[in-house]
Short mmCIF file of C-alpha atoms in Angstrom, two decimals:
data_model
loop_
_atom_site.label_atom_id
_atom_site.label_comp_id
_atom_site.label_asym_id
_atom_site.label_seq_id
_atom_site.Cartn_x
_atom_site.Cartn_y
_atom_site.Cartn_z
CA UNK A 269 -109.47 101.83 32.56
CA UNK A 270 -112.34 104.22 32.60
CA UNK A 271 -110.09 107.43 31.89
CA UNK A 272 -108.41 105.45 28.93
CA UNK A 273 -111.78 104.82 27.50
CA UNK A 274 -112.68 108.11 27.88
CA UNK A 275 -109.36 109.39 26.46
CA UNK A 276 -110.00 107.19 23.13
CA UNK A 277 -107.31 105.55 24.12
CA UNK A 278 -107.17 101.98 22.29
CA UNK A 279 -106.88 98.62 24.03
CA UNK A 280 -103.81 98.03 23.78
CA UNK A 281 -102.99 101.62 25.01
CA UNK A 282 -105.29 100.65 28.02
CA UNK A 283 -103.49 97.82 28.92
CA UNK A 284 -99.97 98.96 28.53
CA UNK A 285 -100.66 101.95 30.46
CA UNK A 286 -101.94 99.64 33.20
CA UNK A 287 -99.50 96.62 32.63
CA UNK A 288 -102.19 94.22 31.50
CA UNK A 289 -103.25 92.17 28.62
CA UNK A 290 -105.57 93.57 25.70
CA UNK A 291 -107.70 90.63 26.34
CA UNK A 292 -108.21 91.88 30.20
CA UNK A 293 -108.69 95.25 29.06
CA UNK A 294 -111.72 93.54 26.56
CA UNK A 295 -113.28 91.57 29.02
CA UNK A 296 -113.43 94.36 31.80
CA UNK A 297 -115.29 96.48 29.16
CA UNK A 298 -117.37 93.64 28.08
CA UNK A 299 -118.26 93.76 31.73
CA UNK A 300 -119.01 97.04 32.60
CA UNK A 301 -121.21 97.48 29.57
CA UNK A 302 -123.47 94.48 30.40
CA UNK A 303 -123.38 95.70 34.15
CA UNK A 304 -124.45 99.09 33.01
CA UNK A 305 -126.99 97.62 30.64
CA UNK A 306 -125.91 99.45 27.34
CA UNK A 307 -124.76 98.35 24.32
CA UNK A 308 -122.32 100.83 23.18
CA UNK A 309 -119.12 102.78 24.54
CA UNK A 310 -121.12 106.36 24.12
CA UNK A 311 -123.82 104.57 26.49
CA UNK A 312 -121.36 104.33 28.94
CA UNK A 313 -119.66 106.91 28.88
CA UNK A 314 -122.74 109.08 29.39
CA UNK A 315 -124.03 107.22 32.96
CA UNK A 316 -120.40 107.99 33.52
CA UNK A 317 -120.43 111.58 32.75
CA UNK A 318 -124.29 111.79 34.56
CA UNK A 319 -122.76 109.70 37.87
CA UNK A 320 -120.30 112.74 38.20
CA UNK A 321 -117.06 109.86 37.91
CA UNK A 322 -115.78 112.11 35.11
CA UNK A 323 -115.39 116.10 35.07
CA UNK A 324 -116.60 117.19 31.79
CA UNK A 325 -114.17 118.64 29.37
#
């Protein structure tokens, strides 16, 4: 889900890519955003980028 999010990929890309509802995909971000303690995608994606779970472009 991470590399679709990353990607720009929407939703509904997300989840047809991994054969699951757009819902799911929704409430797995909603989830990793209020793990991570940010409040936007960019948040995330940067503790992503600084964790080293994504090779920068």
């Amino acid at each position: 889900m991470l590399d679709g999010l990353i990607a720009g990929q929407a939703n509904k890309a997300i989840a047809h890519a991994l054969g699951i509802s757009p819902r799911t995909v929704e409430i797995y971000r909603a989830n990793m955003m209020e793990k991570l303690g940010v409040r936007s995608l960019a948040e995330a994606l940067r503790i992503a980028f600084a964790a080293g779970l994504v090779a920068q472009a």
